[in-house]
XYZ file of C-alpha atoms in Angstrom:
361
model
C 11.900 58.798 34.633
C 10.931 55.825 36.261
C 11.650 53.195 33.574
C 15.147 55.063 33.352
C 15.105 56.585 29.978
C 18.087 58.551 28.895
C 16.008 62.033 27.944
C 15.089 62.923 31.481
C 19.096 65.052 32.615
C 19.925 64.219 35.910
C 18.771 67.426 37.938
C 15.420 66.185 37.372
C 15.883 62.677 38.030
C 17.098 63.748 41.829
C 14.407 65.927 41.823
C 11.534 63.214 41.419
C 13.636 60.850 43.413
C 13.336 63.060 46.196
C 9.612 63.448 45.988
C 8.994 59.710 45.616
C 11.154 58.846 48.365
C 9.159 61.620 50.531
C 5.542 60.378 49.246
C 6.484 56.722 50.095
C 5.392 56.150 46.187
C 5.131 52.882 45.140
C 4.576 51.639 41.171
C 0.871 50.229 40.443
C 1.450 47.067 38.734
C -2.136 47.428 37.121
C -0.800 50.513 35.446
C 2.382 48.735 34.426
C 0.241 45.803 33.004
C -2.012 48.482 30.976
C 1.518 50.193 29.317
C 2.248 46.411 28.012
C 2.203 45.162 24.402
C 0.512 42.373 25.143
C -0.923 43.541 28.534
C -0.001 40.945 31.159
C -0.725 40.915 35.076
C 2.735 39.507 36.107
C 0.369 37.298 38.639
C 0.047 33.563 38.429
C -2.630 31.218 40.064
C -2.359 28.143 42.382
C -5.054 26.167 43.489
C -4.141 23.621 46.154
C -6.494 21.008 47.402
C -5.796 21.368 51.018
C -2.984 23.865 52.468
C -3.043 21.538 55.938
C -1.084 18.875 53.799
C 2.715 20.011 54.278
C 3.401 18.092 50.160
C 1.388 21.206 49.458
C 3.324 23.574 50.846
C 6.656 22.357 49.486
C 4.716 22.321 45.680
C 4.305 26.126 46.935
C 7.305 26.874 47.748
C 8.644 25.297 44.755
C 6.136 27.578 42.611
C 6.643 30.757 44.842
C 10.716 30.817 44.001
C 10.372 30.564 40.345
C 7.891 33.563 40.090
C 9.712 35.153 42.790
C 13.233 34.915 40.161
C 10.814 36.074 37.064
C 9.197 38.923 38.714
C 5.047 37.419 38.887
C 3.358 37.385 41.929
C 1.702 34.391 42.985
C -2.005 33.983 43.495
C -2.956 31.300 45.641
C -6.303 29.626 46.407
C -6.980 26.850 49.513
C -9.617 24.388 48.027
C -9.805 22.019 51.067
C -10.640 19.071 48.854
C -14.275 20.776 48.086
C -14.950 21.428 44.550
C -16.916 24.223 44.481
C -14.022 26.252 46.437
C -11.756 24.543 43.810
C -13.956 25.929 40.597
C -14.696 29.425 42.831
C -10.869 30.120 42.879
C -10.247 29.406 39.074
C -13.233 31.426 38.216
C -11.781 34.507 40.282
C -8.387 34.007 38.931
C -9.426 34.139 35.255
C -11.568 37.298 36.355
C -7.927 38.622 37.672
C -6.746 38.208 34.148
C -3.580 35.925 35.854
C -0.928 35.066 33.163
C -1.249 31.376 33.800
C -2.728 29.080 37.027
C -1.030 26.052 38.125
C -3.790 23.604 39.433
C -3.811 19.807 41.160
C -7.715 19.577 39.593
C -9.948 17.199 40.965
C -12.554 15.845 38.802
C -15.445 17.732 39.736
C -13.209 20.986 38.176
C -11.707 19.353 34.954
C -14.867 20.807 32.468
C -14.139 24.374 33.840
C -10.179 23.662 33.420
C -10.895 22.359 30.132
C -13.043 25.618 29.425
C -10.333 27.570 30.698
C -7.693 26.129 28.311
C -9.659 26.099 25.423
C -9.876 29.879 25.833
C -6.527 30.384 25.821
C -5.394 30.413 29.499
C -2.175 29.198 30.010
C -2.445 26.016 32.799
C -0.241 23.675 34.135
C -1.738 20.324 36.052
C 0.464 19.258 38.825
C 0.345 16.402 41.404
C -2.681 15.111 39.549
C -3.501 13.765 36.184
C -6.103 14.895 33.129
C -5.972 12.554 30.931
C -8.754 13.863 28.839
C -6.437 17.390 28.325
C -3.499 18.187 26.661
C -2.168 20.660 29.165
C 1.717 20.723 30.586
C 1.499 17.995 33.243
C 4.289 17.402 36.509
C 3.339 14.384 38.780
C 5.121 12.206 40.524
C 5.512 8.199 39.764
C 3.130 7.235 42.254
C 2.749 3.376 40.533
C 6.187 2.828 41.488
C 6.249 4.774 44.448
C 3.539 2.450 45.902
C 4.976 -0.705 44.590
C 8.693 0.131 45.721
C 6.602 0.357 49.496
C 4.642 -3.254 49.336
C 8.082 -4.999 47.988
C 10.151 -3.745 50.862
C 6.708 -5.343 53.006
C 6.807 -8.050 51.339
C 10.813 -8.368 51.790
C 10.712 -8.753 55.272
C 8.094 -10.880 55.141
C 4.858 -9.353 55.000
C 1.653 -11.241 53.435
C -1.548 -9.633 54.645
C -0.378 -6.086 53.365
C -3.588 -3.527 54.275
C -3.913 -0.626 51.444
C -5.616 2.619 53.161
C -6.014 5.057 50.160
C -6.918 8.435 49.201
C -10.362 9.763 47.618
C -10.419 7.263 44.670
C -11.695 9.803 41.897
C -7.978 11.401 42.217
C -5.403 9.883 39.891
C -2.387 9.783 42.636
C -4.850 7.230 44.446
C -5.795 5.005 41.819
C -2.188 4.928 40.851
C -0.713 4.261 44.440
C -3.080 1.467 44.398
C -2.229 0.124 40.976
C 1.602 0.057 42.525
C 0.525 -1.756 45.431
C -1.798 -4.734 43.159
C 1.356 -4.939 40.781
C 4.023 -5.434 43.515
C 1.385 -8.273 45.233
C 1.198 -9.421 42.052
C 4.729 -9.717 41.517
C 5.241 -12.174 43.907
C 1.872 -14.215 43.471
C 0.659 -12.807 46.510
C -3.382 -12.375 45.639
C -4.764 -9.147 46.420
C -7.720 -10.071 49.678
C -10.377 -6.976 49.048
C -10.995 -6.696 52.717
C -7.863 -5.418 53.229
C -8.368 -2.224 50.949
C -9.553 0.641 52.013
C -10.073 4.370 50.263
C -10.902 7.772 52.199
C -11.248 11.202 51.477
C -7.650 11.776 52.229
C -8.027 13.576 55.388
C -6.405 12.548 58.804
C -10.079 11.772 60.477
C -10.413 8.926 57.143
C -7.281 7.641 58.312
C -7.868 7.136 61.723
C -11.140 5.128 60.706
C -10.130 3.232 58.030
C -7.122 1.657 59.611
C -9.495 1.074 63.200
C -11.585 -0.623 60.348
C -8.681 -2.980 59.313
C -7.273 -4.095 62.858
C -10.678 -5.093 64.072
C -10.837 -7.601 61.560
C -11.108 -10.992 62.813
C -7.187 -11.461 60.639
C -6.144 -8.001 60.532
C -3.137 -7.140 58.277
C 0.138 -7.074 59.198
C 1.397 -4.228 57.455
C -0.517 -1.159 56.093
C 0.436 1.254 53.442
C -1.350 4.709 53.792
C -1.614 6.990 50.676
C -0.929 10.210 52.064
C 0.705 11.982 55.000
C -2.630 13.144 56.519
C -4.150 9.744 56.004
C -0.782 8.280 57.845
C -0.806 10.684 61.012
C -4.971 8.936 61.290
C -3.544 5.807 61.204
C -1.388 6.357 63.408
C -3.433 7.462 66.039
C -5.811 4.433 65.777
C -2.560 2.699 66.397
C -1.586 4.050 69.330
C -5.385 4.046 70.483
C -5.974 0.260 69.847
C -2.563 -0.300 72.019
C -1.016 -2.308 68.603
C 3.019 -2.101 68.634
C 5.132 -0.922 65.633
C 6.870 -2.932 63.940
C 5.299 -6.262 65.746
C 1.791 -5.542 65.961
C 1.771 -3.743 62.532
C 4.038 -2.233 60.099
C 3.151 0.553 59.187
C 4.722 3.153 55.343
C 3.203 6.630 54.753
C 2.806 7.702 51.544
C 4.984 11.171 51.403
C 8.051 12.075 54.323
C 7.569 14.286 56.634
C 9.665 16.100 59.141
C 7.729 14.205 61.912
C 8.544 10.822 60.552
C 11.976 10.933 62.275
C 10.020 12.063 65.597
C 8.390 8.932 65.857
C 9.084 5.839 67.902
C 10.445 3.709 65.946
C 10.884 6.161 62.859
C 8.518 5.870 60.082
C 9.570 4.611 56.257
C 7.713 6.708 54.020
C 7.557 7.130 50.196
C 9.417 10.748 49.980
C 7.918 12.438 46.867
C 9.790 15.468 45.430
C 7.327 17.976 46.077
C 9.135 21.001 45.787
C 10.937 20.090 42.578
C 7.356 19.032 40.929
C 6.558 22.891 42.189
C 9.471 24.566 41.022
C 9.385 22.195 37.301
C 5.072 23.379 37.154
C 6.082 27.008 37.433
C 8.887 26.918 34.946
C 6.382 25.093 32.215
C 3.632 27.229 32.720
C 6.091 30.645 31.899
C 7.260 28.382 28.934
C 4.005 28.671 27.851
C 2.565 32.054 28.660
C 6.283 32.984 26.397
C 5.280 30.284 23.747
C 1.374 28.894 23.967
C 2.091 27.169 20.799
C 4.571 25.069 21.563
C 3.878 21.362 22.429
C 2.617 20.032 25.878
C 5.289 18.289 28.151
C 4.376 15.694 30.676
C 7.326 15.371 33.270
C 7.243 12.343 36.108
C 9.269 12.966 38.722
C 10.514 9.732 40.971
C 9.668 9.445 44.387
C 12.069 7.656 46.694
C 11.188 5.045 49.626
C 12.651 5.828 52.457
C 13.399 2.824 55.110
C 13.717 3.276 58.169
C 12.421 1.066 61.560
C 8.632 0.576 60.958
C 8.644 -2.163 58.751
C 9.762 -5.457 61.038
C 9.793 -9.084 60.114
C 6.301 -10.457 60.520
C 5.967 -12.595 62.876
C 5.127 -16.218 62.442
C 7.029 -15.677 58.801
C 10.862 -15.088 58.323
C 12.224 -12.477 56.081
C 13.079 -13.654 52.380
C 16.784 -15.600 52.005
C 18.953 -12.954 52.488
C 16.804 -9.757 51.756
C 15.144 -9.015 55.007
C 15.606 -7.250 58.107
C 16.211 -8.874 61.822
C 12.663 -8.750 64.012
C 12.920 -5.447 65.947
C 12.708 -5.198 70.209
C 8.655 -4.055 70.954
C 8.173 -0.611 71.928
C 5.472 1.868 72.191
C 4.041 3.533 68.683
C 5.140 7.080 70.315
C 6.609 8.658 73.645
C 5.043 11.973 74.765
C 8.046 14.179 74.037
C 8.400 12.428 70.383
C 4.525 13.221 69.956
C 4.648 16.608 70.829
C 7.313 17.068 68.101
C 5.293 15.484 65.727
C 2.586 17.571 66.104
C 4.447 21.257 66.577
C 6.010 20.472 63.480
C 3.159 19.623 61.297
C 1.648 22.952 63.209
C 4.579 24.948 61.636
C 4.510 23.728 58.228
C 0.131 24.373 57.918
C 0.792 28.146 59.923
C 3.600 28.700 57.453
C 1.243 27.336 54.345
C -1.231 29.424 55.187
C 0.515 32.791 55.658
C 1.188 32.498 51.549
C -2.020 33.319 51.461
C -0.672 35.908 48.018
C 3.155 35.732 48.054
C 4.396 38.922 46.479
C 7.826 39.017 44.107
């Protein structure tokens, strides 16, 4: 009666609509998923490497919708950049018997994800790179994300451009730092290793890295800071050490956030497309749970550089002929009210992350 087949008359039908409507009844999916020729969960995984970071939650979102439209429920696992939560997950998904997981792998997990495909499990990388797998793949262009960033620094006439990076076994940070040697390259500008930096990608590795690079006895002039977490550490060493955006230090963040507009002056960020590169990962991976023979795609996605006011003219150098922008009045990294913002809306976007804890369809 239930699946509404045409032999049960209509008396009846009423009759056990009635009772399920008095029981509160629901369906059990696991009993669905048992009736099914093939049997199939209707549940997909995602692992992501730290919910905190709000990129994260717009890859969710982007994920969530698509199951939501194709009836799956969605799975989903906080790693917080540590590997054995990151390997725990995917071994408690495949005991789930999901359809398919969706997975930013570090490299400490690529033999289990490479174990897991070769078994048959339908897996999609996203955000990240394996190289050594021939999985469906969505990332971003982070080389040209990166070197988009240094030429605008270099534009308005940047030289000692710092580089504070993510954890360097991660593809997006070995890439954002191949963009930023190309662009310096571009323009004969030799890259000086003391200006280079790499973290674990965490705010805390932010704030120390970029304390490490203005103490130096010829500090940069502008930094570039591989990911939003990373960016709000810098930040606050910033504002700590007293130095002024834009004339102090220019400053881009790798990803745009809500709270780059609350700033003072307004940060230029690389905007990836996070929710897209969500929303494409989920569509591949039900490509292949319909058709695991089919062959593996590899979409990049382009990331756009947004400008805005924290990239002034260095002092003591002019912009380029024509290119660059006019030196900007001082003023203070951040006013109270602006900071406040800043924070309650990063606040909101790790309380919403977190309450997708398993987001139903």
């Amino acid at each position: 009666m239930l699946t509404g087949s045409s032999l049960v008359n209509d008396a009846t039908r009423e009759r056990v609509q009635r009772a399920i409507d008095a029981l509160g009844y629901q369906p059990s999916r696991v009993a669905r998923r048992l009736r099914k020729d093939p049997a199939r969960a209707n549940l997909i995984g995602l692992v992501v490497p730290d919910i905190e970071n709000p990129f994260f939650a717009d890859v969710v979102r982007g994920v969530e919708d698509v199951a939501q439209r194709h009836d799956y429920m969605l799975f989903l696992g906080n790693a917080d950049e540590d590997a054995r939560r990151e390997t725990h997950y995917l071994e408690l998904m495949r005991a789930e018997s999901v359809d398919g997981v969706i997975v930013p792998a570090s490299a400490e997990a690529e033999p289990l994800v490479a174990r897991l495909a070769a078994a048959g499990l339908p897996i999609v990388c996203v955000d990240r790179r394996m190289p050594s797998l021939a999985v469906d793949t969505v990332v971003a262009d982070n080389v040209r994300g990166a070197a988009e960033a240094v030429e605008h620094l270099l534009d308005v006439g940047h030289r000692r451009i710092g580089f504070v990076g993510g954890r360097p076994d991660l593809s997006t940070s070995r890439e954002r730092y191949e963009g930023y040697q190309r662009a310096l390259a571009e323009r004969d500008v030799a890259v000086d290793p003391s200006l280079v930096r790499f973290g674990d990608s965490r705010q805390e590795s932010g704030r120390r890295l970029t304390r490490e690079l203005l103490a130096q006895r010829e500090p940069p002039t502008a930094i570039l800071v591989g990911n939003n977490l990373m960016t709000l550490g810098a930040l606050e060493a910033i504002h700590v050490l007293r130095r002024r955006i834009p004339d102090d230090i220019a400053v881009i963040g790798y990803d745009d956030m809500p709270w780059a507009l609350a700033l003072n002056p307004p940060l230029t960020a690389v905007r990836q497309p996070g929710y897209e590169m969500g929303r494409c990962a989920a569509e591949l991976l039900l490509k292949r749970i319909e058709a695991p023979a089919r062959p593996t795609t590899v979409r990049t996605l382009r990331p756009t550089l947004v400008v805005r006011e924290s990239c002034g003219a260095r002092r003591g150098g002019p912009p380029e002929e024509g290119r660059g922008e006019r030196p900007r009045r001082r003023m203070p990294l951040l006013d109270a009210a602006r900071a406040d913002a800043a924070r309650d809306l990063v606040g909101l976007a790790v309380t919403a992350a977190t309450a997708m804890t398993v987001v139903t369809a």
